[in-house]
Amino acid sequence: MQSRVRGLLGELFNWSIGGRGAIHDQPQPGGSVNEPRGAFDSHGAPVAPSSVYLSQFCDRLGMQAVSNIGY
């Protein structure tokens, strides 16, 4: 499922990949209609890599650079 919301900058897409916790449907503050959920992929299951940022950082600067920042 993929939700498409029309915003000021065009269509917006909400994604959750490998998320944890309960999924709650709720309206925006002051509203009465639930907002579109978005897309949930692998909800409740770990995904790899666990951090796209750290994966890209490692690709660019190497594993030693990742270790240098505490990971």
mmCIF file of C-alpha atoms in Angstrom:
data_model
loop_
_atom_site.group_PDB
_atom_site.id
_atom_site.type_symbol
_atom_site.label_atom_id
_atom_site.label_comp_id
_atom_site.label_asym_id
_atom_site.label_seq_id
_atom_site.Cartn_x
_atom_site.Cartn_y
_atom_site.Cartn_z
ATOM 1 C CA MET A 1 0.000 0.000 0.000
ATOM 2 C CA GLN A 2 1.271 3.441 -0.827
ATOM 3 C CA SER A 3 -0.449 6.640 0.166
ATOM 4 C CA ARG A 4 -0.288 9.733 -1.960
ATOM 5 C CA VAL A 5 -1.047 13.039 -0.334
ATOM 6 C CA ARG A 6 -1.260 16.241 -2.326
ATOM 7 C CA GLY A 7 0.814 18.914 -0.599
ATOM 8 C CA LEU A 8 2.178 22.353 -1.356
ATOM 9 C CA LEU A 9 5.213 20.807 -3.048
ATOM 10 C CA GLY A 10 3.278 18.213 -5.056
ATOM 11 C CA GLU A 11 2.613 14.612 -4.118
ATOM 12 C CA LEU A 12 4.114 13.435 -0.843
ATOM 13 C CA PHE A 13 4.852 9.824 0.077
ATOM 14 C CA ASN A 14 5.148 8.458 3.611
ATOM 15 C CA TRP A 15 7.230 5.320 4.126
ATOM 16 C CA SER A 16 8.114 3.195 7.146
ATOM 17 C CA ILE A 17 10.693 0.453 6.581
ATOM 18 C CA GLY A 18 11.548 -1.929 9.413
ATOM 19 C CA GLY A 19 9.634 0.161 11.937
ATOM 20 C CA ARG A 20 8.595 -1.086 15.356
ATOM 21 C CA GLY A 21 5.654 -0.286 17.575
ATOM 22 C CA ALA A 22 1.945 0.086 17.107
ATOM 23 C CA ILE A 23 0.436 1.656 14.018
ATOM 24 C CA HIS A 24 -2.179 4.251 14.970
ATOM 25 C CA ASP A 25 -4.666 5.829 12.606
ATOM 26 C CA GLN A 26 -5.511 9.341 13.704
ATOM 27 C CA PRO A 27 -6.583 12.663 12.231
ATOM 28 C CA GLN A 28 -4.437 15.770 12.163
ATOM 29 C CA PRO A 29 -4.983 18.071 15.162
ATOM 30 C CA GLY A 30 -8.382 19.718 14.804
ATOM 31 C CA GLY A 31 -9.471 17.293 12.078
ATOM 32 C CA SER A 32 -11.931 14.433 12.120
ATOM 33 C CA VAL A 33 -10.818 12.332 9.132
ATOM 34 C CA ASN A 34 -7.914 9.878 9.493
ATOM 35 C CA GLU A 35 -4.868 10.733 7.437
ATOM 36 C CA PRO A 36 -3.607 8.192 4.876
ATOM 37 C CA ARG A 37 -1.317 5.647 6.521
ATOM 38 C CA GLY A 38 1.515 5.538 4.028
ATOM 39 C CA ALA A 39 3.524 2.450 3.132
ATOM 40 C CA PHE A 40 4.776 -0.054 5.705
ATOM 41 C CA ASP A 41 7.466 -2.498 4.628
ATOM 42 C CA SER A 42 8.897 -5.194 6.937
ATOM 43 C CA HIS A 43 7.037 -3.731 9.918
ATOM 44 C CA GLY A 44 8.372 -5.288 13.126
ATOM 45 C CA ALA A 45 11.219 -7.096 11.336
ATOM 46 C CA PRO A 46 14.849 -5.938 11.196
ATOM 47 C CA VAL A 47 16.134 -4.788 7.827
ATOM 48 C CA ALA A 48 19.660 -4.455 6.483
ATOM 49 C CA PRO A 49 21.442 -2.164 6.493
ATOM 50 C CA SER A 50 20.136 -0.847 9.786
ATOM 51 C CA SER A 51 21.355 2.646 8.867
ATOM 52 C CA VAL A 52 21.479 3.897 5.287
ATOM 53 C CA TYR A 53 23.506 6.876 6.517
ATOM 54 C CA LEU A 54 26.222 4.682 8.062
ATOM 55 C CA SER A 55 26.264 2.385 5.035
ATOM 56 C CA GLN A 56 26.823 5.338 2.679
ATOM 57 C CA PHE A 57 29.383 6.844 5.074
ATOM 58 C CA CYS A 58 31.310 3.558 5.055
ATOM 59 C CA ASP A 59 31.135 3.328 1.248
ATOM 60 C CA ARG A 60 32.587 6.829 0.936
ATOM 61 C CA LEU A 61 35.207 6.887 3.686
ATOM 62 C CA GLY A 62 35.773 3.278 4.804
ATOM 63 C CA MET A 63 35.093 1.262 7.930
ATOM 64 C CA GLN A 64 37.825 3.036 9.915
ATOM 65 C CA ALA A 65 35.966 6.338 9.478
ATOM 66 C CA VAL A 66 32.791 4.721 10.831
ATOM 67 C CA SER A 67 34.773 3.403 13.825
ATOM 68 C CA ASN A 68 36.240 6.872 14.387
ATOM 69 C CA ILE A 69 32.753 8.311 14.976
ATOM 70 C CA GLY A 70 31.849 5.597 17.509
ATOM 71 C CA TYR A 71 30.131 2.846 15.508
#
